[in-house]
CSV table of C-alpha atoms in Angstrom, one decimal:
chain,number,residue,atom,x,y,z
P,1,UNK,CA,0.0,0.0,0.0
P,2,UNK,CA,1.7,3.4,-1.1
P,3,UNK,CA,1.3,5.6,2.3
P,4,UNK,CA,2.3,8.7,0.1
P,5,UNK,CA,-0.7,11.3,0.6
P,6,UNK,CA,0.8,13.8,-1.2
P,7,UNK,CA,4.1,14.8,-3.3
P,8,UNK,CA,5.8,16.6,-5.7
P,9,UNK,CA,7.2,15.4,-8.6
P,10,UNK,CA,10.0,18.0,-10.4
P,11,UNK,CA,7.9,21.0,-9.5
P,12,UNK,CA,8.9,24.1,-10.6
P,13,UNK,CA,7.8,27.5,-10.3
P,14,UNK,CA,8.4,30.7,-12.0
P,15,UNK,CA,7.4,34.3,-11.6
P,16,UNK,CA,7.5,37.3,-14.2
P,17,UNK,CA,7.7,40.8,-13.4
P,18,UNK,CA,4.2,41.5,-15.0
P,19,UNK,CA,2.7,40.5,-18.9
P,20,UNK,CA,5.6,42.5,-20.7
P,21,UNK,CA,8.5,40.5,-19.7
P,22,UNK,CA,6.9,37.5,-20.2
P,23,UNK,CA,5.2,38.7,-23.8
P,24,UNK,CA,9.0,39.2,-24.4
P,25,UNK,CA,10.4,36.0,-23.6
P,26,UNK,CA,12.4,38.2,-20.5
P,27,UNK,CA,13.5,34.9,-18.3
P,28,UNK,CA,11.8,34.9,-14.8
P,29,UNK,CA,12.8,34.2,-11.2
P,30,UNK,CA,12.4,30.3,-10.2
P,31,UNK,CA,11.0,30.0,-6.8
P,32,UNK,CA,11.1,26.8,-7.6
P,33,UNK,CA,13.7,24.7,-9.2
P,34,UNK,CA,12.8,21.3,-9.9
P,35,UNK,CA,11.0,20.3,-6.3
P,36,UNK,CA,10.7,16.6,-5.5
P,37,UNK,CA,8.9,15.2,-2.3
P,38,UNK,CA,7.2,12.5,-0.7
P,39,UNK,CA,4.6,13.4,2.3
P,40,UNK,CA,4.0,10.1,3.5
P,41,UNK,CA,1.3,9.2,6.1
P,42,UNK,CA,1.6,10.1,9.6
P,43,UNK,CA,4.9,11.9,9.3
P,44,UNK,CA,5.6,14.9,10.8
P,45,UNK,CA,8.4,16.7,8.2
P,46,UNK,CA,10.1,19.8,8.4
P,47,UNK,CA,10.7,22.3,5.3
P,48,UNK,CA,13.5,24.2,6.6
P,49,UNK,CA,15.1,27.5,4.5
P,50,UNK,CA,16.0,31.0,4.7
P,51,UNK,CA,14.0,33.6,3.5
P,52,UNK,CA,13.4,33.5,-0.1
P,53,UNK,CA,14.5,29.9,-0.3
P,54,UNK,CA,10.9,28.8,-2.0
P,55,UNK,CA,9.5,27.5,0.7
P,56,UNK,CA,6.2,29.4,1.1
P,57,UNK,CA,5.9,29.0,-2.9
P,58,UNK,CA,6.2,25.3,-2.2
P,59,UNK,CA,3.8,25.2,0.3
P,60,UNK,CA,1.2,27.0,-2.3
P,61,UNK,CA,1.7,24.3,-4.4
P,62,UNK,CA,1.3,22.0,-2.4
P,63,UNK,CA,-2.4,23.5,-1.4
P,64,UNK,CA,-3.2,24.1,-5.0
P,65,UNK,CA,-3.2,27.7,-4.4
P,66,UNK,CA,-0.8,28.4,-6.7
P,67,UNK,CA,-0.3,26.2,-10.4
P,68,UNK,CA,3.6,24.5,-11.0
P,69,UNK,CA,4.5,26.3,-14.2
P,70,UNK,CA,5.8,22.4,-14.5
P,71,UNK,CA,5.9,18.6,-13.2
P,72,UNK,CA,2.7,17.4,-11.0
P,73,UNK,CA,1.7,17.6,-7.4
P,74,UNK,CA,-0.2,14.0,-6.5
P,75,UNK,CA,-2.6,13.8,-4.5
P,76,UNK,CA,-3.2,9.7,-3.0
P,77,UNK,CA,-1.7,9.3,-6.2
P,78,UNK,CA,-3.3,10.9,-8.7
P,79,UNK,CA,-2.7,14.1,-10.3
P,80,UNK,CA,-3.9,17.1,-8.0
P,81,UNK,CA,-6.4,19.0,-10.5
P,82,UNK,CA,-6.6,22.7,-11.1
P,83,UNK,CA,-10.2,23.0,-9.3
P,84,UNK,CA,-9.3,21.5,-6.0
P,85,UNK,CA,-12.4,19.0,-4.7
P,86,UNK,CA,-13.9,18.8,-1.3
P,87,UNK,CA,-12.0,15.7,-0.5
P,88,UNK,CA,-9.1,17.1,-0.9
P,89,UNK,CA,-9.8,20.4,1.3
P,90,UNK,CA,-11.4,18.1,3.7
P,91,UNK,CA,-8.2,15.9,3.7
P,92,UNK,CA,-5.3,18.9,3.4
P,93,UNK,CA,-6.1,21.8,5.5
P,94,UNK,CA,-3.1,24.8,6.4
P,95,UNK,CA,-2.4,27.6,9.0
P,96,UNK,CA,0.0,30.4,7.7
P,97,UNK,CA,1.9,32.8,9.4
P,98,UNK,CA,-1.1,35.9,9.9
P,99,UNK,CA,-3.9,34.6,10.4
P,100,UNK,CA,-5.6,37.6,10.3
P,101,UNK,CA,-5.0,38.3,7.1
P,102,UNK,CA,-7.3,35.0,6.1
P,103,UNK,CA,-10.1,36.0,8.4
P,104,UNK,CA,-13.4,38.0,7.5
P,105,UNK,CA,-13.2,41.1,9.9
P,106,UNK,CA,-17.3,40.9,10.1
P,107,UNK,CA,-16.8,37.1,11.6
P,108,UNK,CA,-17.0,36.6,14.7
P,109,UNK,CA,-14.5,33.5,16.0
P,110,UNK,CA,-17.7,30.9,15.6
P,111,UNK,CA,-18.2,31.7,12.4
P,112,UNK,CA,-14.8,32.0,11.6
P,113,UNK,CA,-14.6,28.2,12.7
P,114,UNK,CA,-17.9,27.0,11.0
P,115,UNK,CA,-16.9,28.3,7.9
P,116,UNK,CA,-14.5,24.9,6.6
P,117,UNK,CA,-18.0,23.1,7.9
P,118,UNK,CA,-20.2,24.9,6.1
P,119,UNK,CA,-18.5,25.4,2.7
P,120,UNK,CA,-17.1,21.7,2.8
P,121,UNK,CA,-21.0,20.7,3.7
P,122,UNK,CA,-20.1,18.8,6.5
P,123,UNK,CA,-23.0,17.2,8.6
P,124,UNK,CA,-23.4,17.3,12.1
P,125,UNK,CA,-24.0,19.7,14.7
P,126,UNK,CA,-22.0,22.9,14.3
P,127,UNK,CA,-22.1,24.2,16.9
P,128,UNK,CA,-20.9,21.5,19.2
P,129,UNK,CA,-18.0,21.0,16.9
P,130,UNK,CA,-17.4,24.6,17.5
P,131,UNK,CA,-17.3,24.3,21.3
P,132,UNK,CA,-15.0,21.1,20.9
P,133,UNK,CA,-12.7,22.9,19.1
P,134,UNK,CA,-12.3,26.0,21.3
P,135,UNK,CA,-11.4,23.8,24.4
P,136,UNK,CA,-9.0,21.7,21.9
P,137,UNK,CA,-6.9,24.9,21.2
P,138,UNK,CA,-7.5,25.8,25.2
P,139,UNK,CA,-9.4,29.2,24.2
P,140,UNK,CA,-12.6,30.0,27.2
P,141,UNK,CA,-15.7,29.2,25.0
P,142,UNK,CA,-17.1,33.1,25.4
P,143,UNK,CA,-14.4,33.9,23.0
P,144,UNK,CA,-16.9,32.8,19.9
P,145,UNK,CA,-18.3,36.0,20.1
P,146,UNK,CA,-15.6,37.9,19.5
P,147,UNK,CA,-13.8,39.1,16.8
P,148,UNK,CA,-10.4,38.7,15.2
P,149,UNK,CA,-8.8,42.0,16.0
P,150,UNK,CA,-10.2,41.7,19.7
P,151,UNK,CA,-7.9,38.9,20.0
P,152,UNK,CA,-4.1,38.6,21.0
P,153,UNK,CA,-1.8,37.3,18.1
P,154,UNK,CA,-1.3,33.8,19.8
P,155,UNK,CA,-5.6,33.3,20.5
P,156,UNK,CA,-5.7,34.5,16.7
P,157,UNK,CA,-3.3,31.4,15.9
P,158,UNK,CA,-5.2,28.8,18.3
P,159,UNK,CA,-8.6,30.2,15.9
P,160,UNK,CA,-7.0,29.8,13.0
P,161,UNK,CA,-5.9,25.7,14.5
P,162,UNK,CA,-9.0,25.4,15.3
P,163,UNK,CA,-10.7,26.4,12.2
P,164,UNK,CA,-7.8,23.9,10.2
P,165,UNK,CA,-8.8,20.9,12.3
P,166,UNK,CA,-12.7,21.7,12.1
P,167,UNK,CA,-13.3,19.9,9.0
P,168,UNK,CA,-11.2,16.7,10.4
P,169,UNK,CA,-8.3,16.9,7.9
P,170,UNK,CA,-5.4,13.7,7.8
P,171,UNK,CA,-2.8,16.6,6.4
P,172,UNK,CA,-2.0,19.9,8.1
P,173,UNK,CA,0.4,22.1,6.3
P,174,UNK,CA,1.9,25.1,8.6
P,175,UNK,CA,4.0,28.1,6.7
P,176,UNK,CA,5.9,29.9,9.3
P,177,UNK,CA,2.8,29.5,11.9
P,178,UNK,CA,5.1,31.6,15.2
P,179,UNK,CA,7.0,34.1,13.2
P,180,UNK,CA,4.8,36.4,14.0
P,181,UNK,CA,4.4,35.7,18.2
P,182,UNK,CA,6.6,36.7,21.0
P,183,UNK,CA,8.7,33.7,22.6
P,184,UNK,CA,6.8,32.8,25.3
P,185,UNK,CA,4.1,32.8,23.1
P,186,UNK,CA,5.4,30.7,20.6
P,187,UNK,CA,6.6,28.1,23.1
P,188,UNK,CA,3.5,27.6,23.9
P,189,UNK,CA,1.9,27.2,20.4
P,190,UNK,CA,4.4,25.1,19.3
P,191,UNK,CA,3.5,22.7,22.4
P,192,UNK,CA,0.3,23.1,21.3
P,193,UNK,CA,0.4,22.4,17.5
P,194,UNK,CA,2.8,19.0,19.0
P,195,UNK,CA,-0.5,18.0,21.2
P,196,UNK,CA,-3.0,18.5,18.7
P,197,UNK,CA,-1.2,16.4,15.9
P,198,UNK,CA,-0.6,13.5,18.2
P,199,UNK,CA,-4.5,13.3,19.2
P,200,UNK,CA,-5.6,13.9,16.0
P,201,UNK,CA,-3.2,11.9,14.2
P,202,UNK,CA,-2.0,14.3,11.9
P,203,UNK,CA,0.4,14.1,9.2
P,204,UNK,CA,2.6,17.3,9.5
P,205,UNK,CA,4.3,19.5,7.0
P,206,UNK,CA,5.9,22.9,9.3
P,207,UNK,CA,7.5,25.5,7.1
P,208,UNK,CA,10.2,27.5,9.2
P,209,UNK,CA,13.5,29.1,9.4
P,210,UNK,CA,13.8,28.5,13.1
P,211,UNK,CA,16.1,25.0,13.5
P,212,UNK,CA,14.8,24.4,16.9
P,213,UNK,CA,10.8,24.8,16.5
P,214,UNK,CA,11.5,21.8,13.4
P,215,UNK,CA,13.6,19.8,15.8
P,216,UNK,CA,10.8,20.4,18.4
P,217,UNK,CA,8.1,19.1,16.0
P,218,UNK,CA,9.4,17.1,12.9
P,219,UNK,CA,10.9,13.7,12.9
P,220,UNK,CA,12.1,14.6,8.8
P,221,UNK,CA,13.2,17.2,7.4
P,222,UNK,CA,14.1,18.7,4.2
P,223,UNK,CA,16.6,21.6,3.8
P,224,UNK,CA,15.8,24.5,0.9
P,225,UNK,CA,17.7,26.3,-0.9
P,226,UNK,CA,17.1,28.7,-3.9
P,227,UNK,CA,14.6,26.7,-4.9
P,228,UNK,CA,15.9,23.4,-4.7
P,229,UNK,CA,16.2,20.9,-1.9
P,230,UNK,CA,19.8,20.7,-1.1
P,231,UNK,CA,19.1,18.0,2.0
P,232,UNK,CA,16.6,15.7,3.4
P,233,UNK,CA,16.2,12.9,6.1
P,234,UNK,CA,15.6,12.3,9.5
P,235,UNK,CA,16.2,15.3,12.1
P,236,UNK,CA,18.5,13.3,13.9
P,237,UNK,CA,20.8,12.6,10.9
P,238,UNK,CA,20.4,15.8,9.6
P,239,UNK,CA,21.3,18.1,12.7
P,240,UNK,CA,23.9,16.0,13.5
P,241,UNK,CA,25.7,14.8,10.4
P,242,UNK,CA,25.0,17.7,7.8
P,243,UNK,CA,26.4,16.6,4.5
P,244,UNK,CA,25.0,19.6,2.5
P,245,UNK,CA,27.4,23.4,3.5
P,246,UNK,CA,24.2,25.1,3.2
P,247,UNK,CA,22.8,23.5,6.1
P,248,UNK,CA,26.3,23.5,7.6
P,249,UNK,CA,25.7,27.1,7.5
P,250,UNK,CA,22.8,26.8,8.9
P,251,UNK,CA,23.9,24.9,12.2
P,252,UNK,CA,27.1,27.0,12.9
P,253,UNK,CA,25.0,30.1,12.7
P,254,UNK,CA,22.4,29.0,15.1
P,255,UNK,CA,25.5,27.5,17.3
P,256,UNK,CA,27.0,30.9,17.1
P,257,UNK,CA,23.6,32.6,18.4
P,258,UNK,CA,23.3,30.0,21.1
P,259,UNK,CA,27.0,31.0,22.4
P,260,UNK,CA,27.0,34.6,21.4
């Protein structure tokens, strides 16, 4: 049985500066350069890079947000199609790094979190998934009535978990999801995000720069680089045996930080 939910296969991606330079055969930037990779069931991998590396492009792929200018994204095995279906949003679901910035200001958190449910047409009593959700991300149930900007950044992240896991999703793809919080803040989302994939049994795709919330989370990882994965494996090999000098690089900087 192939336990591959979803890949890339030789992905690439590229962007012009507008319809002129493209009208004109101008060459454009690659975000990404020829992207292979295997999201296999129940893992929780790591998509480590600077910024600029291609990793939120990849990401967009992978949620069929954004169309490879060439190779395929699979999907259980098939070709992922243009018009994503409800099995597949019900299946692959994502938190990015502002989560404000993908809420409706006129929502109030409920209907923030009903909205997955009621666009996916998903049976069942709303409501009650609602309030199971809240206590799932550890937010007080009166905060439904509220809106987004009457929140704090890290109660806008555990809305924006909640809303991912609502529909009941097997994949949960998270670009740069604690950029944006203070430290303490982040610690505790990251414990959070680590609890909630465990009793959900999530598979896991975290997008980061930050070495320590992937070795925190991810049992694999894969190291990005202009485009291009330069590294992959398991955590343990990766961290500790780098074969790649970008991620080298990587390690000796953080290293530097810790001793700085």
């Amino acid at each position: 049985m192939n336990n591959v939910i979803l890949s890339a296969q030789q992905v690439t991606k590229t962007f012009h500066r507008g319809w002129l330079s493209t009208s004109r055969g101008a060459k454009g930037v690659d975000a990404l350069a020829g992207v292979s990779l295997d999201i296999t069931r129940g893992e929780h991998l790591g998509i480590l890079g600077q910024s600029g590396s291609g990793k939120t492009t990849l990401a967009r792929v992978l949620l069929n947000l954004q169309t490879p200018t060439s190779g395929l994204v699979m999907f259980e095995g098939k070709p992922l199609s243009k018009e994503s279906n409800n099995h597949f949003r019900r299946t692959v679901q994502a938190v990015f790094q502002d989560p404000a910035s993908s809420f409706n200001p006129r929502m109030r958190v409920a209907d923030i979190i009903r909205e997955p449910l009621r666009s996916l047409e998903i049976d069942g009593d709303h409501d009650s998934r609602i309030d199971e959700l809240l206590v799932q991300v550890d937010l007080e149930p009166q905060l439904r009535d509220r809106y987004a900007h009457q929140l704090s950044g890290g109660q806008r992240q555990r809305v924006a978990l909640a809303r991912a896991l609502a529909p009941k999703p097997q994949l949960l793809i998270a670009d740069e999801p604690f950029s944006a919080l203070d430290v303490l803040t982040r610690d505790e989302i990251v414990l959070l995000l680590k609890r909630l994939a465990s009793e959900n049994n999530l598979t896991l795709v975290v997008i980061s720069h930050d070495l320590s919330v992937v070795a925190q989370l991810c049992d694999h990882v894969a190291v990005m680089k202009d485009g291009v994965i330069v590294e992959n494996g398991t955590v343990r090999e990766v961290f500790s045996n780098p074969r790649n000098p970008f991620t080298v690089e990587l390690l000796q900087a953080v290293q530097y930080l810790l001793n700085d």
